[in-house]
PDB file of C-alpha atoms in Angstrom:
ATOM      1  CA  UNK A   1      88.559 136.119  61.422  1.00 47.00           C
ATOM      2  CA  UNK A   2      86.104 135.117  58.178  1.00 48.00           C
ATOM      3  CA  UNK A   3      82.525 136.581  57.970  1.00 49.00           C
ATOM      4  CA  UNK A   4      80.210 134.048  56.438  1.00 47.00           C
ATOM      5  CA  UNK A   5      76.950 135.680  54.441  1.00 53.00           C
ATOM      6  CA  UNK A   6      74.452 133.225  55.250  1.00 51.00           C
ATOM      7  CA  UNK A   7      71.713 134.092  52.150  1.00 54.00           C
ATOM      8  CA  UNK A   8      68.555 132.246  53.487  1.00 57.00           C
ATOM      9  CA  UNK A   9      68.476 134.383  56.876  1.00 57.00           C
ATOM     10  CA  UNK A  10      70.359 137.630  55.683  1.00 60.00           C
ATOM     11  CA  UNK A  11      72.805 137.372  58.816  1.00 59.00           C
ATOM     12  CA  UNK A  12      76.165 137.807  58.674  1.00 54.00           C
ATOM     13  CA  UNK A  13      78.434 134.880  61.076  1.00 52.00           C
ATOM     14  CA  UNK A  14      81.641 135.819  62.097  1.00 50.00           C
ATOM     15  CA  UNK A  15      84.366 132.915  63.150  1.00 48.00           C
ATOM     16  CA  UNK A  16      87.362 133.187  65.320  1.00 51.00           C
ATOM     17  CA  UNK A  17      90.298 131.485  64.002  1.00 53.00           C
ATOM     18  CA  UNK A  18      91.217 128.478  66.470  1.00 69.00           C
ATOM     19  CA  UNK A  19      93.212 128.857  69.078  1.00 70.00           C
ATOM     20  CA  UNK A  20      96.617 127.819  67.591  1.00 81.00           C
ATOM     21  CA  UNK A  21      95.671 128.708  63.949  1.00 81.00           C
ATOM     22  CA  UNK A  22      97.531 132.325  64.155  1.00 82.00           C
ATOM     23  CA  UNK A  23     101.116 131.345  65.707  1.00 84.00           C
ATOM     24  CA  UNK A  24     103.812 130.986  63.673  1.00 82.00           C
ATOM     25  CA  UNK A  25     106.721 128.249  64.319  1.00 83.00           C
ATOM     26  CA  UNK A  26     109.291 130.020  66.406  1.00 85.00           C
ATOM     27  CA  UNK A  27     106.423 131.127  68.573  1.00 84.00           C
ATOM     28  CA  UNK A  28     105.098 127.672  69.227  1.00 86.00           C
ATOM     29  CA  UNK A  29     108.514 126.015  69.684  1.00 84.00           C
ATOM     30  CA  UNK A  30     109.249 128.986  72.348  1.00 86.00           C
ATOM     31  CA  UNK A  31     105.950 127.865  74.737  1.00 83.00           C
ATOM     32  CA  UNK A  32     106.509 124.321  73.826  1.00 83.00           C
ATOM     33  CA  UNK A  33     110.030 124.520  75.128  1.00 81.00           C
ATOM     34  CA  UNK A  34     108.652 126.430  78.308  1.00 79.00           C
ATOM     35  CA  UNK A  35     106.342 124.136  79.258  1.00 78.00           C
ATOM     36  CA  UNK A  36     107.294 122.910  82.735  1.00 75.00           C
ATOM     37  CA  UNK A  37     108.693 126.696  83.793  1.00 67.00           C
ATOM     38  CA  UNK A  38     105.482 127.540  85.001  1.00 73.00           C
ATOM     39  CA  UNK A  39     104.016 126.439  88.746  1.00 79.00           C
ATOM     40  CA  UNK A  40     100.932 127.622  88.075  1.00 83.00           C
ATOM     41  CA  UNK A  41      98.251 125.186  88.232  1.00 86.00           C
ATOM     42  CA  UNK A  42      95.882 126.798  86.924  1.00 89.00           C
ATOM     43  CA  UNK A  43      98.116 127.718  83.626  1.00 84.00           C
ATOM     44  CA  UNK A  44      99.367 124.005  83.307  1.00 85.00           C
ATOM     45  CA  UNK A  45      95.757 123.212  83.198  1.00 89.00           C
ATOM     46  CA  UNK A  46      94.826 125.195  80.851  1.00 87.00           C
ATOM     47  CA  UNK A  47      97.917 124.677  78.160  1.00 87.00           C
ATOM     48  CA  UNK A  48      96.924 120.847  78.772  1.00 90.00           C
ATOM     49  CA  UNK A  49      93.429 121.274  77.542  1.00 89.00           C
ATOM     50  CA  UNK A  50      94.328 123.218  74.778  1.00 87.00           C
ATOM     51  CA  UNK A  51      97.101 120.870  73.707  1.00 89.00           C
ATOM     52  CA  UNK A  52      94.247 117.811  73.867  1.00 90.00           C
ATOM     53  CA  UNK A  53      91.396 119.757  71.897  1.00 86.00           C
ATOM     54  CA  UNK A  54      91.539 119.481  68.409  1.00 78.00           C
ATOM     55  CA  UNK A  55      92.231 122.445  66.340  1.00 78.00           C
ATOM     56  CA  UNK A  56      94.048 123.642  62.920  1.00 84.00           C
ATOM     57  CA  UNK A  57      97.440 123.870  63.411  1.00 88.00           C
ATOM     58  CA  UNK A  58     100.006 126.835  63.266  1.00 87.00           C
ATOM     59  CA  UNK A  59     100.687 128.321  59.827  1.00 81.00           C
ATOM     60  CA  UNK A  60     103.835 126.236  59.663  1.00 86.00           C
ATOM     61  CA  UNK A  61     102.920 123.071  60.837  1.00 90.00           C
ATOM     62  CA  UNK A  62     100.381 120.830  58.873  1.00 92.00           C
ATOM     63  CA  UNK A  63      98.118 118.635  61.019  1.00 93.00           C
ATOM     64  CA  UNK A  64      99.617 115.684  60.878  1.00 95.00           C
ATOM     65  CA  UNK A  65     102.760 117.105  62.718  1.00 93.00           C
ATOM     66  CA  UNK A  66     101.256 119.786  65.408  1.00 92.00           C
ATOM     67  CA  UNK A  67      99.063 116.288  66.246  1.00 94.00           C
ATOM     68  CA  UNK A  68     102.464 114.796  67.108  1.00 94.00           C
ATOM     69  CA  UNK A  69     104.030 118.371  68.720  1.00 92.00           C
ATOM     70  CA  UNK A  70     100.684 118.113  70.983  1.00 92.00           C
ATOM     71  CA  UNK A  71     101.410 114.536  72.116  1.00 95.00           C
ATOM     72  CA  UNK A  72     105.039 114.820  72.874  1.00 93.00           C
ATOM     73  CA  UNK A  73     104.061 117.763  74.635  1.00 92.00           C
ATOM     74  CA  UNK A  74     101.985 116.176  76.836  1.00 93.00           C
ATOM     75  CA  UNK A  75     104.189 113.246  77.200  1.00 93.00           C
ATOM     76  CA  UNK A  76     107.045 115.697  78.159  1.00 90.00           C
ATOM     77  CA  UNK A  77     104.846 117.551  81.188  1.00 90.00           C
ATOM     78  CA  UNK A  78     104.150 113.859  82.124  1.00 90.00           C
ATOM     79  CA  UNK A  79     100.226 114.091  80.861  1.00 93.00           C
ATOM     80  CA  UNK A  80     100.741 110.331  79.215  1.00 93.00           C
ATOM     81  CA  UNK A  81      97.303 109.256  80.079  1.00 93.00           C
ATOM     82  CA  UNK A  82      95.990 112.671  78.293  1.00 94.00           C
ATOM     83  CA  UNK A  83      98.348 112.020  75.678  1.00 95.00           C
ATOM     84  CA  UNK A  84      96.761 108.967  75.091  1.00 95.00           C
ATOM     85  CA  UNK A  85      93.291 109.953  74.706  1.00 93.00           C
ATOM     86  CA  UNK A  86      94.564 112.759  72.573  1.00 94.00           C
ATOM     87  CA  UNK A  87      95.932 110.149  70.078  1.00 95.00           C
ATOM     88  CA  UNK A  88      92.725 108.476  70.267  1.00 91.00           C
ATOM     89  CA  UNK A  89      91.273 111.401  69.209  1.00 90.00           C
ATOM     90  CA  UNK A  90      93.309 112.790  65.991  1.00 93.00           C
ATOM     91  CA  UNK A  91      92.662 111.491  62.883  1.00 93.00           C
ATOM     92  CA  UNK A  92      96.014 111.665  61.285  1.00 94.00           C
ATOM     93  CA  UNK A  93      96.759 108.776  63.659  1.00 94.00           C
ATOM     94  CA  UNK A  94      98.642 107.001  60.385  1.00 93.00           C
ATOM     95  CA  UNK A  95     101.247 109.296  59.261  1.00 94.00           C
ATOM     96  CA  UNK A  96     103.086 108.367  63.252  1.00 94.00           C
ATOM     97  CA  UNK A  97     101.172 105.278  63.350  1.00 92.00           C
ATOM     98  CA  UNK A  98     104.142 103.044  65.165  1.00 88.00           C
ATOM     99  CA  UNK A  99     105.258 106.094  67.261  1.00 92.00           C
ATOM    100  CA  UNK A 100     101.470 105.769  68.712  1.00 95.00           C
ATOM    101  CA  UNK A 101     101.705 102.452  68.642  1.00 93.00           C
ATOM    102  CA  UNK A 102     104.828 102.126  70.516  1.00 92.00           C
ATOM    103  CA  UNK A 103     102.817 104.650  73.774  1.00 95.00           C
ATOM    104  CA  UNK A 104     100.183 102.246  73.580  1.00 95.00           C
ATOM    105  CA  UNK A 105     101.695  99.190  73.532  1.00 94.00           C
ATOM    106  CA  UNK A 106     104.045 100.635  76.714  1.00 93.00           C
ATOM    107  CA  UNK A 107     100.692 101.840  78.355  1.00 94.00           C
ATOM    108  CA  UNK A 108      99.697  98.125  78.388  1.00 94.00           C
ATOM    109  CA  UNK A 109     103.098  96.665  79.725  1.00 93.00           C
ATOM    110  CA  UNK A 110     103.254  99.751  82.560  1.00 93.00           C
ATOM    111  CA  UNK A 111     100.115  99.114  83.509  1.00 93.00           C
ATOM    112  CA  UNK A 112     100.432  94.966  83.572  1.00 93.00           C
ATOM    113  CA  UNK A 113      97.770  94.126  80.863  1.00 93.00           C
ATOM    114  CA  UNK A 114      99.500  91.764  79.221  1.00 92.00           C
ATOM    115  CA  UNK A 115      96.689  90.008  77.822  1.00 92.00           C
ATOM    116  CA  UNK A 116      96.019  93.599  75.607  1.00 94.00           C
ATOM    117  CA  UNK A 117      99.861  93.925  75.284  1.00 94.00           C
ATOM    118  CA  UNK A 118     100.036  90.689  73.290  1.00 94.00           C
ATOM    119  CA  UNK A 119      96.932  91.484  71.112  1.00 92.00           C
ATOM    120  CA  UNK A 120      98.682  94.842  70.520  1.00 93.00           C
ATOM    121  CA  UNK A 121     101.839  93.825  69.038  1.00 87.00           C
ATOM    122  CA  UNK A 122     100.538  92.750  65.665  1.00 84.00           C
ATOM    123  CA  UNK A 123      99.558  96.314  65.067  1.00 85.00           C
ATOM    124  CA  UNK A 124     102.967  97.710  64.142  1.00 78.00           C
ATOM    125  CA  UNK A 125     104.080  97.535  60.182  1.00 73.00           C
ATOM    126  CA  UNK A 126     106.045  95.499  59.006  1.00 68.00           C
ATOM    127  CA  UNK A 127     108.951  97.753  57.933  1.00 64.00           C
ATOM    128  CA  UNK A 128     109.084  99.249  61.431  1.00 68.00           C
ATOM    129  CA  UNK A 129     112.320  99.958  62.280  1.00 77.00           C
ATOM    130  CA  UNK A 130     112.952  97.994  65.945  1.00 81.00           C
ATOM    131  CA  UNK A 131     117.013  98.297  66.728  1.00 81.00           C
ATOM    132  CA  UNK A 132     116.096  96.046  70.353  1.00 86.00           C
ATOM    133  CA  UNK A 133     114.606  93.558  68.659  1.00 91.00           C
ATOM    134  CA  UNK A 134     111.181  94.864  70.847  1.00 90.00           C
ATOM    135  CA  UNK A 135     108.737  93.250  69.023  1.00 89.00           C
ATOM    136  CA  UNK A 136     110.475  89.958  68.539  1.00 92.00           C
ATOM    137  CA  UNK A 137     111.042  90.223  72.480  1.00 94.00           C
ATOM    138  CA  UNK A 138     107.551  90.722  73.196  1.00 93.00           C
ATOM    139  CA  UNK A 139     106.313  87.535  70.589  1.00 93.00           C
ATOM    140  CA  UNK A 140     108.680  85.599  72.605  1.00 95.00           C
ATOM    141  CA  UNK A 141     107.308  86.966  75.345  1.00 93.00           C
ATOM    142  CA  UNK A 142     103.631  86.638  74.131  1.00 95.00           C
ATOM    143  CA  UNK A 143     104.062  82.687  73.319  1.00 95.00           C
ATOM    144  CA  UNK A 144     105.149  81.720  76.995  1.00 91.00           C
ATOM    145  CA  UNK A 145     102.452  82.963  78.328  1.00 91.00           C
ATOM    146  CA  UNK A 146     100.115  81.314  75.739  1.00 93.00           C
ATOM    147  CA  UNK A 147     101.765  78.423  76.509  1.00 95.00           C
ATOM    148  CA  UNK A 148     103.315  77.856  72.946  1.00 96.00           C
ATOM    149  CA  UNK A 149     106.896  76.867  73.713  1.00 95.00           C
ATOM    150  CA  UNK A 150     107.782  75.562  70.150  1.00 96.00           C
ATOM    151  CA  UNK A 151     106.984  78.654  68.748  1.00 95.00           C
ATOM    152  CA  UNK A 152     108.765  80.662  71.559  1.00 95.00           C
ATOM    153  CA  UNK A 153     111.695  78.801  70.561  1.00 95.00           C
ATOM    154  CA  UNK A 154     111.252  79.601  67.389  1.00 95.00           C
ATOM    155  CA  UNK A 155     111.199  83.051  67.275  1.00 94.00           C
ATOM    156  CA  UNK A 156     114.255  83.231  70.033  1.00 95.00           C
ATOM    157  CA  UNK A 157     115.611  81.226  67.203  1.00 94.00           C
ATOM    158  CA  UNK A 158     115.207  84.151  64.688  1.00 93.00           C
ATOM    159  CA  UNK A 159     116.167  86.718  67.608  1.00 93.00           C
ATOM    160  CA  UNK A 160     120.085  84.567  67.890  1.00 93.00           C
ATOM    161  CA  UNK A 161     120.353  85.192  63.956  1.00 93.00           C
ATOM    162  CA  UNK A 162     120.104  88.210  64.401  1.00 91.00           C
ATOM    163  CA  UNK A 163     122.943  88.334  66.495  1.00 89.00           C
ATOM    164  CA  UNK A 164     121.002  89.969  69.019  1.00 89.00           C
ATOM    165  CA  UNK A 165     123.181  90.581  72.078  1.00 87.00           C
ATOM    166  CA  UNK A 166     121.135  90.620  74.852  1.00 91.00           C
ATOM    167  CA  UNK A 167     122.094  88.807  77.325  1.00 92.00           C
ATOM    168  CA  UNK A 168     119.713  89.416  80.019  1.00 93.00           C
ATOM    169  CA  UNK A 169     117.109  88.245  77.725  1.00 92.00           C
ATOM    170  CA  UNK A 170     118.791  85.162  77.045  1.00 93.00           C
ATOM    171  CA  UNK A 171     119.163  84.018  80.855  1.00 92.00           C
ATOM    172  CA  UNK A 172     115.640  85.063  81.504  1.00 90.00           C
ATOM    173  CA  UNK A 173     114.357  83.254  78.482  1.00 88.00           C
ATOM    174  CA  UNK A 174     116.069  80.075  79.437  1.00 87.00           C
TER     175      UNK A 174
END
């Protein structure tokens, strides 16, 4: 707790820390881990809000990563839509910006708006690392249904030098 002096009406303001701003790391990684032991509603309830309110993180996390503990946590108890508006919410939304990214862009594909999908996709970096060729997938993808089937070809052009070998893709595709 901290004890303010405020001078200009001689009162003294105590503050609380916030609610995560006392645990240390092995403590946190213990309730994290335990997260789906309990069938309490009530209790899931209440870790969920806690997880989705902002607050200073543990001693031995800084921000940016407790931001990303909080969201995996919530993806993990199957919270995604909470998840999501937690991410909306954080502002160290950069330092795991394709991570985010990557739960919003599958948000729009689960939930069939492609339209948003496709608009998405140019929001990951450049340098992102993408092992499935996702991305390229999804321009392919993305062209069809804007009805731009030179530049569909194209990029399945630059997916086959890749030696990308999916070959599902391929027999959907053509």
């Amino acid at each position: 707790e901290t004890i303010f002096n405020d001078t200009t009406s001689n009162l003294n303001i105590l503050t609380v820390p916030d609610y995560w701003e006392n645990s240390d790391k092995k403590q946190i990684e213990f309730l994290f881990q335990q997260v789906n032991s309990t069938s309490s509603k009530v209790l899931n309830n209440y870790f969920i809000e806690s997880l989705i309110s902002l607050s200073k993180p543990p001693k031995s996390y800084n921000q940016s990563e407790f931001d990303n503990l909080r969201i995996q946590t919530l993806l993990i108890m199957e919270q995604k839509d909470k998840a999501l508006k937690a991410i909306q919410d954080i502002d160290t939304y950069d330092d795991y910006k394709d991570y985010y990214n990557g739960l919003i862009l599958d948000y729009y594909l689960t939930t069939n708006n492609l339209t948003e999908a496709c608009n998405f996709k140019d929001s990951f970096s450049d340098d992102q690392k993408d092992p499935n060729n996702f991305i390229l997938k999804l321009n392919i993808f993305c062209s069809f249904l804007e009805n731009k089937t030179e530049e569909a070809d194209f990029f399945n052009s630059l997916l086959l030098d890749l030696d990308d070998n999916d070959e599902l893709f391929q027999q959907i595709y053509f």
